Amino acid sequence: MVLLKNFDKAFENKVRLGIMSALMVNESLDFTHLKELLNVTDGNLASHMKTLEQNEYVSFSKEFAGRKPKTKYSATNNGKAAFRKHLQALEELFN
Amino acid sequence: MTKEQQHIEDIQTIKEMMSKSTQFMSLSGISGILAGMYALVAAYFAYSSIYSNQTYLAYRKADITSESITSLVLIAMVTLILSIGSGVFFSGRKAKRNNETLWNEQAKRLLINLAIPLATGGLLCLILLAKGFVGIVAPLTLIFYGLALVNASKYTLTEVRGLGILEIALGLIAMQFMGYGLLFWAIGFGILHIIYGISMYLKHGA
């Protein structure tokens, strides 16, 4: 199982894998929308986001929609490359 | 769980999240079937309002007066409102069952992409109607509706694309056989909706 070294620890968790999958096909997504998509709690999503941020796989910006603050997340180039590599490793397992 | 099973599940998660975050999956098949039925009933009423006061020994003559135009517009409005109403109702029910909300980012994207060709066609048809080109309006509505569906299909169930292509083809045929506009309308908005509604219902539920 030499191939497993290409597996990214950051994507071992289902929620983090889900976040990155969604951010690969959307320019940006806000916190509430992601929460709805993944069906997780605020705290759960926030902690996984933190991990991805620390890896510099996602970046965020704050916006105001009226009075409500909105946090928009997007995948960084770094994160996209890491996700592609992870996907490739997964694919090779089944070839 | 073995490692392999886990990897398969990971791939499924990736696929699911990619489609769920970009596509509106709650589009209801039942509402398609209902919209088709409303359209057929509407076509019947439209037919009787255009071809009323006929002597059956002579050739049929389409009788479009300002009075029948008013009743045609009224029939169209009622059909549209009923169709949109049941679309919202049944899609909302389906969304609830799938633990999703009806009015989400995906729904917005779907509607905007549907609305651009549809509004263009609608305005064009109104302009043509005002200038007296009644005949080409029926085929044009089918063509623009088809284009709108093809454009919006990227953001919802894949069947919508096929339906759109058929509507475009039907509209072009209708342009060739002008004078049968109502018949082509009944096929495009009635029968095709019913067929696609049934196939969506069987494949995706509700």
Coordinates of C-alpha atoms in Angstrom, one line a residue:
Chain A
M1 CA 0.0 0.0 0.0
V2 CA 2.7 2.5 -1.1
L3 CA 0.0 4.6 -2.7
L4 CA -1.5 5.5 0.7
K5 CA 1.2 8.0 1.2
N6 CA -0.5 10.3 -1.3
F7 CA -3.7 10.3 0.9
D8 CA -4.2 13.6 2.6
K9 CA -4.9 13.5 6.3
A10 CA -7.0 16.6 6.0
F11 CA -9.5 14.7 3.8
E12 CA -9.8 11.6 6.0
N13 CA -12.8 13.1 7.7
K14 CA -16.2 12.9 5.9
V15 CA -17.2 16.5 6.7
R16 CA -13.9 18.0 5.5
L17 CA -14.1 15.8 2.4
G18 CA -17.6 17.1 1.8
I19 CA -16.6 20.8 2.3
M20 CA -13.8 20.5 -0.2
S21 CA -15.9 18.7 -2.8
A22 CA -18.5 21.4 -2.7
L23 CA -15.9 24.2 -2.9
M24 CA -14.3 22.5 -5.9
V25 CA -17.4 23.1 -8.0
N26 CA -18.6 26.4 -6.5
E27 CA -16.6 29.6 -6.6
S28 CA -17.6 30.3 -3.0
L29 CA -20.2 29.1 -0.5
D30 CA -21.3 30.8 2.7
F31 CA -21.3 29.2 6.2
T32 CA -25.1 28.6 6.4
H33 CA -25.3 27.1 3.0
L34 CA -22.5 24.7 3.7
K35 CA -24.1 23.7 7.0
E36 CA -27.3 22.9 5.2
L37 CA -25.6 20.9 2.5
L38 CA -23.6 18.8 4.9
N39 CA -26.4 18.5 7.6
V40 CA -24.0 19.3 10.5
T41 CA -24.1 21.7 13.5
D42 CA -22.5 25.1 13.6
G43 CA -19.8 23.9 16.0
N44 CA -19.0 20.8 14.0
L45 CA -18.6 22.8 10.7
A46 CA -16.6 25.5 12.4
S47 CA -14.1 23.1 13.9
H48 CA -13.6 21.3 10.5
M49 CA -13.3 24.7 8.8
K50 CA -10.6 25.7 11.2
T51 CA -8.6 22.6 10.3
L52 CA -8.9 23.3 6.6
E53 CA -7.9 27.0 7.2
Q54 CA -4.8 25.9 9.1
N55 CA -3.8 23.8 6.2
E56 CA -4.4 26.8 4.0
Y57 CA -6.8 24.8 1.9
V58 CA -9.7 27.3 2.3
S59 CA -9.9 31.1 2.6
F60 CA -12.8 33.2 3.8
S61 CA -14.1 36.7 3.5
K62 CA -16.7 38.4 5.5
E63 CA -19.5 40.3 3.9
F64 CA -22.6 42.0 5.2
A65 CA -26.0 41.0 3.8
G66 CA -28.0 43.9 5.2
R67 CA -27.1 43.7 8.9
K68 CA -26.2 40.1 9.0
P69 CA -22.6 39.1 8.7
K70 CA -21.9 36.4 6.1
T71 CA -18.8 34.4 5.9
K72 CA -18.0 33.2 2.5
Y73 CA -15.5 30.3 2.0
S74 CA -13.6 29.3 -1.1
A75 CA -10.9 26.8 -1.9
T76 CA -7.4 28.1 -2.3
N77 CA -5.2 27.0 -5.2
N78 CA -3.3 25.1 -2.6
G79 CA -6.4 23.3 -1.5
K80 CA -7.6 22.6 -5.0
A81 CA -4.2 21.0 -5.9
A82 CA -4.3 18.9 -2.7
F83 CA -7.8 17.8 -3.4
R84 CA -6.9 16.7 -6.9
K85 CA -4.0 14.8 -5.6
H86 CA -6.1 13.1 -3.0
L87 CA -8.7 12.2 -5.7
Q88 CA -6.0 10.8 -7.9
A89 CA -4.7 8.6 -5.1
L90 CA -8.3 7.3 -4.6
E91 CA -8.7 6.6 -8.3
E92 CA -5.4 4.7 -8.5
L93 CA -6.6 2.4 -5.8
F94 CA -9.4 1.1 -8.0
N95 CA -7.3 0.8 -11.2
Chain B
M1 CA -15.5 -1.5 7.7
T2 CA -12.6 -2.4 5.4
K3 CA -10.3 0.3 3.9
E4 CA -11.7 -0.4 0.5
Q5 CA -15.3 0.1 1.6
Q6 CA -14.3 3.4 3.2
H7 CA -12.7 4.6 0.0
I8 CA -15.8 3.7 -2.0
E9 CA -17.9 5.7 0.5
D10 CA -15.4 8.6 0.2
I11 CA -15.9 8.7 -3.5
Q12 CA -19.7 8.6 -3.1
T13 CA -19.5 11.5 -0.6
I14 CA -17.5 13.5 -3.2
K15 CA -19.9 12.8 -6.0
E16 CA -22.9 13.5 -3.8
M17 CA -21.6 16.8 -2.5
M18 CA -20.5 18.0 -6.0
S19 CA -24.0 17.4 -7.5
K20 CA -25.9 18.5 -4.4
S21 CA -24.1 21.8 -4.1
T22 CA -24.6 22.7 -7.8
Q23 CA -28.0 21.1 -8.8
F24 CA -31.5 21.5 -7.6
M25 CA -32.6 17.9 -7.0
S26 CA -36.1 18.5 -5.6
L27 CA -37.8 19.2 -8.9
S28 CA -41.0 17.3 -8.6
G29 CA -42.2 14.8 -11.3
I30 CA -45.8 15.0 -10.1
S31 CA -45.9 18.8 -10.8
G32 CA -44.7 18.0 -14.3
I33 CA -47.6 15.6 -14.8
L34 CA -50.0 18.1 -13.4
A35 CA -48.7 21.0 -15.5
G36 CA -49.2 18.8 -18.6
M37 CA -52.8 18.1 -17.6
Y38 CA -53.6 21.7 -17.0
A39 CA -52.1 22.5 -20.4
L40 CA -54.3 19.9 -22.1
V41 CA -57.4 21.3 -20.4
A42 CA -56.3 24.8 -21.4
A43 CA -55.8 23.8 -25.0
Y44 CA -59.4 22.4 -25.0
F45 CA -60.8 25.7 -23.8
A46 CA -58.6 27.7 -26.2
Y47 CA -59.8 25.5 -29.0
S48 CA -63.4 26.1 -28.2
S49 CA -62.9 29.8 -27.8
I50 CA -61.2 30.2 -31.2
Y51 CA -63.3 27.8 -33.2
S52 CA -66.7 28.7 -31.7
N53 CA -69.7 29.7 -34.0
Q54 CA -68.7 27.4 -36.7
T55 CA -70.9 25.8 -39.3
Y56 CA -69.6 22.3 -39.5
L57 CA -70.2 22.0 -43.2
A58 CA -67.7 24.6 -44.1
Y59 CA -63.9 24.6 -43.5
R60 CA -62.8 25.4 -40.0
K61 CA -61.8 29.0 -39.6
A62 CA -59.7 30.2 -36.7
D63 CA -61.6 33.2 -35.4
I64 CA -59.3 35.4 -33.4
T65 CA -61.1 38.5 -32.3
S66 CA -60.2 40.9 -29.6
E67 CA -62.7 39.1 -27.4
S68 CA -61.1 35.7 -28.0
I69 CA -57.6 37.2 -27.4
T70 CA -58.8 38.3 -24.0
S71 CA -60.1 34.8 -23.1
L72 CA -56.9 33.2 -24.5
V73 CA -54.7 35.4 -22.4
L74 CA -56.9 34.6 -19.4
I75 CA -56.7 30.9 -20.0
A76 CA -52.9 31.2 -20.4
M77 CA -52.6 33.1 -17.1
V78 CA -54.7 30.6 -15.2
T79 CA -52.7 27.7 -16.6
L80 CA -49.4 29.4 -15.8
I81 CA -50.4 30.2 -12.2
L82 CA -51.7 26.7 -11.6
S83 CA -48.5 25.1 -13.0
I84 CA -46.2 27.3 -11.0
G85 CA -48.3 26.8 -7.9
S86 CA -48.2 23.0 -8.0
G87 CA -44.5 23.1 -9.0
V88 CA -43.7 25.1 -5.9
F89 CA -46.0 23.0 -3.7
F90 CA -44.8 19.5 -4.8
S91 CA -41.1 20.5 -5.1
G92 CA -41.4 22.0 -1.6
R93 CA -42.8 18.7 -0.3
K94 CA -40.0 16.8 -2.0
A95 CA -37.4 19.1 -0.6
K96 CA -38.7 18.6 2.9
R97 CA -38.6 14.8 2.5
N98 CA -35.0 15.1 1.3
N99 CA -34.1 17.3 4.3
E100 CA -33.4 20.2 2.1
T101 CA -34.9 23.7 1.8
L102 CA -36.8 24.6 -1.3
W103 CA -35.4 28.1 -1.6
N104 CA -31.7 27.6 -1.7
E105 CA -28.7 28.7 -3.7
Q106 CA -29.3 25.9 -6.3
A107 CA -32.9 26.9 -6.8
K108 CA -31.9 30.5 -7.3
R109 CA -29.3 29.5 -9.9
L110 CA -31.9 27.3 -11.7
L111 CA -34.5 30.0 -11.9
I112 CA -32.2 32.7 -13.1
N113 CA -30.9 30.5 -15.9
L114 CA -34.4 29.5 -16.8
A115 CA -35.7 33.1 -16.7
I116 CA -33.2 34.7 -19.1
P117 CA -34.2 32.8 -22.3
L118 CA -37.8 32.6 -21.2
A119 CA -38.3 36.3 -20.5
T120 CA -36.5 37.1 -23.8
G121 CA -38.9 34.8 -25.7
G122 CA -41.9 36.1 -23.7
L123 CA -41.1 39.8 -24.5
L124 CA -40.4 39.0 -28.2
C125 CA -43.8 37.2 -28.5
L126 CA -45.6 40.1 -26.9
I127 CA -43.9 42.5 -29.4
L128 CA -44.9 40.2 -32.3
L129 CA -48.5 39.9 -31.0
A130 CA -48.8 43.6 -30.8
K131 CA -47.6 43.9 -34.4
G132 CA -50.1 41.3 -35.5
F133 CA -47.8 38.3 -36.2
V134 CA -50.1 35.8 -34.4
G135 CA -49.1 32.7 -36.3
I136 CA -45.4 32.5 -35.3
V137 CA -46.0 33.1 -31.6
A138 CA -47.0 29.6 -30.8
P139 CA -43.9 27.9 -32.4
L140 CA -41.7 30.6 -30.9
T141 CA -43.0 30.0 -27.3
L142 CA -42.1 26.3 -27.7
I143 CA -38.6 27.2 -29.1
F144 CA -37.8 29.7 -26.3
Y145 CA -39.2 27.4 -23.6
G146 CA -37.0 24.6 -25.0
L147 CA -33.9 26.9 -25.0
A148 CA -34.7 27.9 -21.4
L149 CA -34.9 24.3 -20.3
V150 CA -31.6 23.3 -22.0
N151 CA -29.9 26.3 -20.4
A152 CA -31.4 25.5 -16.9
S153 CA -30.8 21.8 -17.1
K154 CA -27.2 22.1 -15.9
Y155 CA -28.6 23.1 -12.6
T156 CA -31.2 20.4 -12.1
L157 CA -32.2 16.8 -13.0
T158 CA -30.6 15.7 -16.3
E159 CA -34.0 14.8 -17.9
V160 CA -34.8 18.5 -18.3
R161 CA -32.2 18.8 -21.0
G162 CA -33.9 16.1 -23.1
L163 CA -37.3 17.7 -22.6
G164 CA -35.8 21.1 -23.7
I165 CA -34.3 19.6 -26.9
L166 CA -37.7 18.0 -27.8
E167 CA -39.5 21.3 -27.2
I168 CA -37.1 23.1 -29.6
A169 CA -37.5 20.5 -32.3
L170 CA -41.3 20.6 -31.9
G171 CA -41.2 24.4 -32.1
L172 CA -39.3 24.3 -35.4
I173 CA -41.7 21.7 -36.8
A174 CA -44.6 23.9 -35.7
M175 CA -43.0 26.9 -37.5
Q176 CA -43.1 24.8 -40.7
F177 CA -46.8 23.8 -40.2
M178 CA -48.2 27.1 -39.2
G179 CA -51.8 27.1 -38.4
Y180 CA -51.5 24.0 -36.2
G181 CA -50.1 26.1 -33.3
L182 CA -52.6 25.0 -30.8
L183 CA -52.0 21.3 -31.6
F184 CA -48.3 21.7 -31.2
W185 CA -48.8 23.6 -28.0
A186 CA -50.9 20.8 -26.6
I187 CA -48.2 18.3 -27.5
G188 CA -45.3 20.4 -26.2
F189 CA -46.8 21.8 -23.0
G190 CA -49.3 18.9 -22.4
I191 CA -48.1 15.5 -23.5
L192 CA -44.3 16.1 -23.2
H193 CA -44.7 17.4 -19.7
I194 CA -46.8 14.3 -18.7
I195 CA -44.3 11.9 -20.2
Y196 CA -41.3 13.6 -18.6
G197 CA -43.1 14.0 -15.3
I198 CA -43.8 10.3 -15.2
S199 CA -40.2 9.4 -16.1
M200 CA -38.8 11.8 -13.4
Y201 CA -41.3 10.4 -10.9
L202 CA -40.2 6.9 -11.6
K203 CA -36.5 7.7 -11.5
H204 CA -36.2 10.3 -8.7
G205 CA -39.5 9.8 -6.7
A206 CA -42.4 12.2 -6.0

